[in-house]
Amino acid sequence: MIDLIVVHFGRGTVDKVCGIEARGFIVAAPVAYHFGAGFVPLRKAGKLPWETLSVSYKLEYGEESLEVHRDSSHRGSGAHRR
């Protein structure tokens, strides 16, 4: 699966790979490694140290939030292109 993702997007085309809380880390970390890109963890609210940005989304049984470090990317880094 990792190889298929890397081949699909092409080496050198991705600057950052985001992985969502726990299970997503298992796939995102090796994908980032193969791209030579940074890995950005997206975690449940309150799990990351430092300043974070948050987004909430609805579930069929309630609402959840994900957070990312505020300094995990910046304009021009490529992380905002996709």
PDB file of N, CA and C in Angstrom:
ATOM      1  N   MET A   1       0.814  -1.176   0.000  1.00  0.00           N
ATOM      2  CA  MET A   1       0.000   0.000   0.000  1.00  0.00           C
ATOM      3  C   MET A   1       0.871   1.258   0.000  1.00  0.00           C
ATOM      4  N   ILE A   2       1.932   1.229   0.782  1.00  0.00           N
ATOM      5  CA  ILE A   2       2.840   2.382   0.847  1.00  0.00           C
ATOM      6  C   ILE A   2       3.412   2.668  -0.544  1.00  0.00           C
ATOM      7  N   ASP A   3       3.914   1.626  -1.199  1.00  0.00           N
ATOM      8  CA  ASP A   3       4.485   1.793  -2.534  1.00  0.00           C
ATOM      9  C   ASP A   3       3.468   2.339  -3.520  1.00  0.00           C
ATOM     10  N   LEU A   4       2.227   1.864  -3.456  1.00  0.00           N
ATOM     11  CA  LEU A   4       1.175   2.341  -4.365  1.00  0.00           C
ATOM     12  C   LEU A   4       0.900   3.829  -4.169  1.00  0.00           C
ATOM     13  N   ILE A   5       0.892   4.279  -2.934  1.00  0.00           N
ATOM     14  CA  ILE A   5       0.671   5.704  -2.660  1.00  0.00           C
ATOM     15  C   ILE A   5       1.821   6.537  -3.226  1.00  0.00           C
ATOM     16  N   VAL A   6       3.045   6.094  -2.974  1.00  0.00           N
ATOM     17  CA  VAL A   6       4.223   6.832  -3.447  1.00  0.00           C
ATOM     18  C   VAL A   6       4.245   6.875  -4.975  1.00  0.00           C
ATOM     19  N   VAL A   7       3.963   5.754  -5.624  1.00  0.00           N
ATOM     20  CA  VAL A   7       3.951   5.718  -7.088  1.00  0.00           C
ATOM     21  C   VAL A   7       2.840   6.614  -7.633  1.00  0.00           C
ATOM     22  N   HIS A   8       1.678   6.593  -7.011  1.00  0.00           N
ATOM     23  CA  HIS A   8       0.549   7.396  -7.480  1.00  0.00           C
ATOM     24  C   HIS A   8       0.882   8.889  -7.498  1.00  0.00           C
ATOM     25  N   PHE A   9       1.468   9.387  -6.417  1.00  0.00           N
ATOM     26  CA  PHE A   9       1.746  10.822  -6.320  1.00  0.00           C
ATOM     27  C   PHE A   9       3.100  11.199  -6.914  1.00  0.00           C
ATOM     28  N   GLY A  10       4.045  10.279  -6.957  1.00  0.00           N
ATOM     29  CA  GLY A  10       5.360  10.546  -7.512  1.00  0.00           C
ATOM     30  C   GLY A  10       6.309  11.138  -6.493  1.00  0.00           C
ATOM     31  N   ARG A  11       7.503  10.613  -6.448  1.00  0.00           N
ATOM     32  CA  ARG A  11       8.521  11.130  -5.516  1.00  0.00           C
ATOM     33  C   ARG A  11       8.824  12.591  -5.829  1.00  0.00           C
ATOM     34  N   GLY A  12       9.051  13.354  -4.778  1.00  0.00           N
ATOM     35  CA  GLY A  12       9.407  14.757  -4.951  1.00  0.00           C
ATOM     36  C   GLY A  12       8.226  15.694  -5.133  1.00  0.00           C
ATOM     37  N   THR A  13       6.996  15.179  -5.099  1.00  0.00           N
ATOM     38  CA  THR A  13       5.823  16.035  -5.309  1.00  0.00           C
ATOM     39  C   THR A  13       5.108  16.381  -4.010  1.00  0.00           C
ATOM     40  N   VAL A  14       5.490  15.765  -2.912  1.00  0.00           N
ATOM     41  CA  VAL A  14       4.806  15.964  -1.632  1.00  0.00           C
ATOM     42  C   VAL A  14       5.807  16.486  -0.611  1.00  0.00           C
ATOM     43  N   ASP A  15       5.423  17.567   0.079  1.00  0.00           N
ATOM     44  CA  ASP A  15       6.292  18.158   1.108  1.00  0.00           C
ATOM     45  C   ASP A  15       5.962  17.661   2.510  1.00  0.00           C
ATOM     46  N   LYS A  16       4.675  17.408   2.760  1.00  0.00           N
ATOM     47  CA  LYS A  16       4.225  16.985   4.090  1.00  0.00           C
ATOM     48  C   LYS A  16       3.163  15.902   3.928  1.00  0.00           C
ATOM     49  N   VAL A  17       3.155  14.953   4.853  1.00  0.00           N
ATOM     50  CA  VAL A  17       2.143  13.910   4.887  1.00  0.00           C
ATOM     51  C   VAL A  17       1.489  13.962   6.263  1.00  0.00           C
ATOM     52  N   CYS A  18       0.167  14.113   6.286  1.00  0.00           N
ATOM     53  CA  CYS A  18      -0.578  14.148   7.543  1.00  0.00           C
ATOM     54  C   CYS A  18      -1.112  12.760   7.867  1.00  0.00           C
ATOM     55  N   GLY A  19      -1.022  12.405   9.125  1.00  0.00           N
ATOM     56  CA  GLY A  19      -1.570  11.133   9.611  1.00  0.00           C
ATOM     57  C   GLY A  19      -2.539  11.422  10.733  1.00  0.00           C
ATOM     58  N   ILE A  20      -3.726  10.824  10.654  1.00  0.00           N
ATOM     59  CA  ILE A  20      -4.761  11.067  11.659  1.00  0.00           C
ATOM     60  C   ILE A  20      -4.657  10.037  12.776  1.00  0.00           C
ATOM     61  N   GLU A  21      -4.514  10.541  13.993  1.00  0.00           N
ATOM     62  CA  GLU A  21      -4.547   9.833  15.267  1.00  0.00           C
ATOM     63  C   GLU A  21      -4.354   8.321  15.197  1.00  0.00           C
ATOM     64  N   ALA A  22      -3.265   7.887  15.613  1.00  0.00           N
ATOM     65  CA  ALA A  22      -2.880   6.504  15.848  1.00  0.00           C
ATOM     66  C   ALA A  22      -2.815   5.641  14.589  1.00  0.00           C
ATOM     67  N   ARG A  23      -3.912   5.112  14.114  1.00  0.00           N
ATOM     68  CA  ARG A  23      -3.850   4.198  12.965  1.00  0.00           C
ATOM     69  C   ARG A  23      -3.312   4.889  11.712  1.00  0.00           C
ATOM     70  N   GLY A  24      -3.658   6.138  11.523  1.00  0.00           N
ATOM     71  CA  GLY A  24      -3.161   6.884  10.373  1.00  0.00           C
ATOM     72  C   GLY A  24      -1.659   7.095  10.423  1.00  0.00           C
ATOM     73  N   PHE A  25      -1.080   7.085  11.627  1.00  0.00           N
ATOM     74  CA  PHE A  25       0.363   7.244  11.775  1.00  0.00           C
ATOM     75  C   PHE A  25       1.100   6.062  11.133  1.00  0.00           C
ATOM     76  N   ILE A  26       0.488   4.875  11.207  1.00  0.00           N
ATOM     77  CA  ILE A  26       1.108   3.651  10.697  1.00  0.00           C
ATOM     78  C   ILE A  26       1.352   3.740   9.191  1.00  0.00           C
ATOM     79  N   VAL A  27       0.445   4.374   8.474  1.00  0.00           N
ATOM     80  CA  VAL A  27       0.593   4.536   7.023  1.00  0.00           C
ATOM     81  C   VAL A  27       1.343   5.825   6.684  1.00  0.00           C
ATOM     82  N   ALA A  28       0.982   6.913   7.328  1.00  0.00           N
ATOM     83  CA  ALA A  28       1.531   8.219   6.958  1.00  0.00           C
ATOM     84  C   ALA A  28       3.027   8.335   7.211  1.00  0.00           C
ATOM     85  N   ALA A  29       3.523   7.772   8.288  1.00  0.00           N
ATOM     86  CA  ALA A  29       4.953   7.892   8.598  1.00  0.00           C
ATOM     87  C   ALA A  29       5.837   7.234   7.533  1.00  0.00           C
ATOM     88  N   PRO A  30       5.585   5.984   7.120  1.00  0.00           N
ATOM     89  CA  PRO A  30       6.431   5.420   6.066  1.00  0.00           C
ATOM     90  C   PRO A  30       6.233   6.084   4.702  1.00  0.00           C
ATOM     91  N   VAL A  31       5.030   6.575   4.430  1.00  0.00           N
ATOM     92  CA  VAL A  31       4.811   7.313   3.181  1.00  0.00           C
ATOM     93  C   VAL A  31       5.669   8.575   3.191  1.00  0.00           C
ATOM     94  N   ALA A  32       5.657   9.304   4.293  1.00  0.00           N
ATOM     95  CA  ALA A  32       6.479  10.513   4.411  1.00  0.00           C
ATOM     96  C   ALA A  32       7.958  10.172   4.240  1.00  0.00           C
ATOM     97  N   TYR A  33       8.382   9.090   4.845  1.00  0.00           N
ATOM     98  CA  TYR A  33       9.777   8.659   4.724  1.00  0.00           C
ATOM     99  C   TYR A  33      10.151   8.419   3.262  1.00  0.00           C
ATOM    100  N   HIS A  34       9.318   7.703   2.530  1.00  0.00           N
ATOM    101  CA  HIS A  34       9.610   7.402   1.126  1.00  0.00           C
ATOM    102  C   HIS A  34       9.581   8.648   0.246  1.00  0.00           C
ATOM    103  N   PHE A  35       8.746   9.620   0.590  1.00  0.00           N
ATOM    104  CA  PHE A  35       8.708  10.879  -0.161  1.00  0.00           C
ATOM    105  C   PHE A  35       9.864  11.799   0.218  1.00  0.00           C
ATOM    106  N   GLY A  36      10.504  11.532   1.358  1.00  0.00           N
ATOM    107  CA  GLY A  36      11.495  12.466   1.876  1.00  0.00           C
ATOM    108  C   GLY A  36      10.795  13.720   2.389  1.00  0.00           C
ATOM    109  N   ALA A  37       9.569  13.536   2.870  1.00  0.00           N
ATOM    110  CA  ALA A  37       8.711  14.642   3.308  1.00  0.00           C
ATOM    111  C   ALA A  37       8.576  14.646   4.825  1.00  0.00           C
ATOM    112  N   GLY A  38       8.033  15.742   5.335  1.00  0.00           N
ATOM    113  CA  GLY A  38       7.759  15.837   6.757  1.00  0.00           C
ATOM    114  C   GLY A  38       6.487  15.098   7.119  1.00  0.00           C
ATOM    115  N   PHE A  39       6.401  14.635   8.349  1.00  0.00           N
ATOM    116  CA  PHE A  39       5.213  13.965   8.866  1.00  0.00           C
ATOM    117  C   PHE A  39       4.518  14.909   9.840  1.00  0.00           C
ATOM    118  N   VAL A  40       3.212  15.099   9.667  1.00  0.00           N
ATOM    119  CA  VAL A  40       2.433  15.981  10.530  1.00  0.00           C
ATOM    120  C   VAL A  40       1.327  15.164  11.201  1.00  0.00           C
ATOM    121  N   PRO A  41       1.392  15.004  12.528  1.00  0.00           N
ATOM    122  CA  PRO A  41       0.341  14.253  13.215  1.00  0.00           C
ATOM    123  C   PRO A  41      -0.902  15.111  13.442  1.00  0.00           C
ATOM    124  N   LEU A  42      -2.064  14.556  13.156  1.00  0.00           N
ATOM    125  CA  LEU A  42      -3.348  15.170  13.482  1.00  0.00           C
ATOM    126  C   LEU A  42      -3.909  14.353  14.637  1.00  0.00           C
ATOM    127  N   ARG A  43      -4.170  15.027  15.757  1.00  0.00           N
ATOM    128  CA  ARG A  43      -4.561  14.296  16.967  1.00  0.00           C
ATOM    129  C   ARG A  43      -5.866  14.807  17.538  1.00  0.00           C
ATOM    130  N   LYS A  44      -6.448  14.015  18.416  1.00  0.00           N
ATOM    131  CA  LYS A  44      -7.652  14.435  19.128  1.00  0.00           C
ATOM    132  C   LYS A  44      -7.321  15.640  19.996  1.00  0.00           C
ATOM    133  N   ALA A  45      -8.325  16.435  20.287  1.00  0.00           N
ATOM    134  CA  ALA A  45      -8.145  17.661  21.067  1.00  0.00           C
ATOM    135  C   ALA A  45      -7.442  17.381  22.395  1.00  0.00           C
ATOM    136  N   GLY A  46      -6.472  18.235  22.717  1.00  0.00           N
ATOM    137  CA  GLY A  46      -5.782  18.154  24.000  1.00  0.00           C
ATOM    138  C   GLY A  46      -4.594  17.210  24.037  1.00  0.00           C
ATOM    139  N   LYS A  47      -4.269  16.528  22.951  1.00  0.00           N
ATOM    140  CA  LYS A  47      -3.168  15.555  22.951  1.00  0.00           C
ATOM    141  C   LYS A  47      -1.826  16.156  22.530  1.00  0.00           C
ATOM    142  N   LEU A  48      -1.853  17.239  21.752  1.00  0.00           N
ATOM    143  CA  LEU A  48      -0.608  17.840  21.265  1.00  0.00           C
ATOM    144  C   LEU A  48      -0.150  18.964  22.187  1.00  0.00           C
ATOM    145  N   PRO A  49       1.154  19.039  22.453  1.00  0.00           N
ATOM    146  CA  PRO A  49       1.663  20.170  23.225  1.00  0.00           C
ATOM    147  C   PRO A  49       1.755  21.407  22.323  1.00  0.00           C
ATOM    148  N   TRP A  50       1.896  22.532  22.917  1.00  0.00           N
ATOM    149  CA  TRP A  50       2.130  23.788  22.228  1.00  0.00           C
ATOM    150  C   TRP A  50       0.858  24.330  21.611  1.00  0.00           C
ATOM    151  N   GLU A  51       0.981  25.307  20.713  1.00  0.00           N
ATOM    152  CA  GLU A  51      -0.176  25.958  20.105  1.00  0.00           C
ATOM    153  C   GLU A  51      -0.708  25.111  18.949  1.00  0.00           C
ATOM    154  N   THR A  52      -2.036  24.982  18.900  1.00  0.00           N
ATOM    155  CA  THR A  52      -2.639  24.144  17.866  1.00  0.00           C
ATOM    156  C   THR A  52      -3.751  24.872  17.123  1.00  0.00           C
ATOM    157  N   LEU A  53      -4.059  24.344  15.948  1.00  0.00           N
ATOM    158  CA  LEU A  53      -5.246  24.737  15.191  1.00  0.00           C
ATOM    159  C   LEU A  53      -6.202  23.565  15.295  1.00  0.00           C
ATOM    160  N   SER A  54      -7.494  23.846  15.302  1.00  0.00           N
ATOM    161  CA  SER A  54      -8.478  22.795  15.511  1.00  0.00           C
ATOM    162  C   SER A  54      -9.581  22.861  14.462  1.00  0.00           C
ATOM    163  N   VAL A  55     -10.111  21.706  14.107  1.00  0.00           N
ATOM    164  CA  VAL A  55     -11.280  21.623  13.243  1.00  0.00           C
ATOM    165  C   VAL A  55     -12.215  20.575  13.844  1.00  0.00           C
ATOM    166  N   SER A  56     -13.502  20.898  13.864  1.00  0.00           N
ATOM    167  CA  SER A  56     -14.504  19.973  14.379  1.00  0.00           C
ATOM    168  C   SER A  56     -15.304  19.395  13.229  1.00  0.00           C
ATOM    169  N   TYR A  57     -15.793  18.185  13.420  1.00  0.00           N
ATOM    170  CA  TYR A  57     -16.614  17.539  12.402  1.00  0.00           C
ATOM    171  C   TYR A  57     -17.678  16.694  13.088  1.00  0.00           C
ATOM    172  N   LYS A  58     -18.759  16.483  12.380  1.00  0.00           N
ATOM    173  CA  LYS A  58     -19.881  15.739  12.944  1.00  0.00           C
ATOM    174  C   LYS A  58     -19.742  14.252  12.644  1.00  0.00           C
ATOM    175  N   LEU A  59     -20.150  13.464  13.607  1.00  0.00           N
ATOM    176  CA  LEU A  59     -20.239  12.020  13.475  1.00  0.00           C
ATOM    177  C   LEU A  59     -21.710  11.637  13.614  1.00  0.00           C
ATOM    178  N   GLU A  60     -22.046  10.430  13.257  1.00  0.00           N
ATOM    179  CA  GLU A  60     -23.451  10.033  13.394  1.00  0.00           C
ATOM    180  C   GLU A  60     -23.892  10.015  14.859  1.00  0.00           C
ATOM    181  N   TYR A  61     -22.944   9.919  15.773  1.00  0.00           N
ATOM    182  CA  TYR A  61     -23.264   9.843  17.198  1.00  0.00           C
ATOM    183  C   TYR A  61     -22.753  11.038  17.989  1.00  0.00           C
ATOM    184  N   GLY A  62     -22.329  12.108  17.336  1.00  0.00           N
ATOM    185  CA  GLY A  62     -21.854  13.282  18.059  1.00  0.00           C
ATOM    186  C   GLY A  62     -20.929  14.139  17.225  1.00  0.00           C
ATOM    187  N   GLU A  63     -19.955  14.723  17.887  1.00  0.00           N
ATOM    188  CA  GLU A  63     -18.995  15.601  17.228  1.00  0.00           C
ATOM    189  C   GLU A  63     -17.602  15.302  17.768  1.00  0.00           C
ATOM    190  N   GLU A  64     -16.599  15.476  16.929  1.00  0.00           N
ATOM    191  CA  GLU A  64     -15.210  15.243  17.314  1.00  0.00           C
ATOM    192  C   GLU A  64     -14.364  16.384  16.781  1.00  0.00           C
ATOM    193  N   SER A  65     -13.163  16.534  17.303  1.00  0.00           N
ATOM    194  CA  SER A  65     -12.225  17.568  16.842  1.00  0.00           C
ATOM    195  C   SER A  65     -10.861  16.953  16.607  1.00  0.00           C
ATOM    196  N   LEU A  66     -10.147  17.509  15.640  1.00  0.00           N
ATOM    197  CA  LEU A  66      -8.758  17.158  15.396  1.00  0.00           C
ATOM    198  C   LEU A  66      -7.925  18.422  15.515  1.00  0.00           C
ATOM    199  N   GLU A  67      -6.693  18.254  16.004  1.00  0.00           N
ATOM    200  CA  GLU A  67      -5.795  19.391  16.146  1.00  0.00           C
ATOM    201  C   GLU A  67      -4.472  19.096  15.454  1.00  0.00           C
ATOM    202  N   VAL A  68      -3.814  20.164  15.042  1.00  0.00           N
ATOM    203  CA  VAL A  68      -2.496  20.102  14.414  1.00  0.00           C
ATOM    204  C   VAL A  68      -1.669  21.241  15.017  1.00  0.00           C
ATOM    205  N   HIS A  69      -0.358  21.030  15.127  1.00  0.00           N
ATOM    206  CA  HIS A  69       0.496  22.108  15.625  1.00  0.00           C
ATOM    207  C   HIS A  69       0.391  23.318  14.697  1.00  0.00           C
ATOM    208  N   ARG A  70       0.248  24.481  15.280  1.00  0.00           N
ATOM    209  CA  ARG A  70       0.119  25.724  14.505  1.00  0.00           C
ATOM    210  C   ARG A  70       1.328  25.938  13.587  1.00  0.00           C
ATOM    211  N   ASP A  71       2.503  25.514  14.010  1.00  0.00           N
ATOM    212  CA  ASP A  71       3.714  25.746  13.216  1.00  0.00           C
ATOM    213  C   ASP A  71       4.109  24.544  12.347  1.00  0.00           C
ATOM    214  N   SER A  72       3.174  23.624  12.089  1.00  0.00           N
ATOM    215  CA  SER A  72       3.507  22.430  11.309  1.00  0.00           C
ATOM    216  C   SER A  72       3.679  22.701   9.823  1.00  0.00           C
ATOM    217  N   SER A  73       3.173  23.811   9.347  1.00  0.00           N
ATOM    218  CA  SER A  73       3.385  24.194   7.949  1.00  0.00           C
ATOM    219  C   SER A  73       3.242  25.702   7.828  1.00  0.00           C
ATOM    220  N   HIS A  74       3.690  26.220   6.722  1.00  0.00           N
ATOM    221  CA  HIS A  74       3.561  27.650   6.466  1.00  0.00           C
ATOM    222  C   HIS A  74       3.327  27.854   4.977  1.00  0.00           C
ATOM    223  N   ARG A  75       2.754  28.962   4.612  1.00  0.00           N
ATOM    224  CA  ARG A  75       2.500  29.253   3.202  1.00  0.00           C
ATOM    225  C   ARG A  75       3.794  29.165   2.419  1.00  0.00           C
ATOM    226  N   GLY A  76       3.720  28.538   1.258  1.00  0.00           N
ATOM    227  CA  GLY A  76       4.890  28.378   0.422  1.00  0.00           C
ATOM    228  C   GLY A  76       5.650  27.088   0.683  1.00  0.00           C
ATOM    229  N   SER A  77       5.268  26.358   1.741  1.00  0.00           N
ATOM    230  CA  SER A  77       5.962  25.113   2.040  1.00  0.00           C
ATOM    231  C   SER A  77       5.434  23.959   1.214  1.00  0.00           C
ATOM    232  N   GLY A  78       4.330  24.201   0.494  1.00  0.00           N
ATOM    233  CA  GLY A  78       3.741  23.133  -0.301  1.00  0.00           C
ATOM    234  C   GLY A  78       2.617  22.428   0.424  1.00  0.00           C
ATOM    235  N   ALA A  79       2.523  22.612   1.711  1.00  0.00           N
ATOM    236  CA  ALA A  79       1.508  21.908   2.489  1.00  0.00           C
ATOM    237  C   ALA A  79       0.112  22.430   2.200  1.00  0.00           C
ATOM    238  N   HIS A  80      -0.006  23.600   1.600  1.00  0.00           N
ATOM    239  CA  HIS A  80      -1.327  24.183   1.317  1.00  0.00           C
ATOM    240  C   HIS A  80      -1.781  23.937  -0.110  1.00  0.00           C
ATOM    241  N   ARG A  81      -0.988  23.252  -0.898  1.00  0.00           N
ATOM    242  CA  ARG A  81      -1.326  23.054  -2.304  1.00  0.00           C
ATOM    243  C   ARG A  81      -2.422  22.040  -2.531  1.00  0.00           C
ATOM    244  N   ARG A  82      -2.567  21.058  -1.662  1.00  0.00           N
ATOM    245  CA  ARG A  82      -3.546  19.992  -1.888  1.00  0.00           C
ATOM    246  C   ARG A  82      -4.614  19.993  -0.855  1.00  0.00           C
TER     247      ARG A  82
END
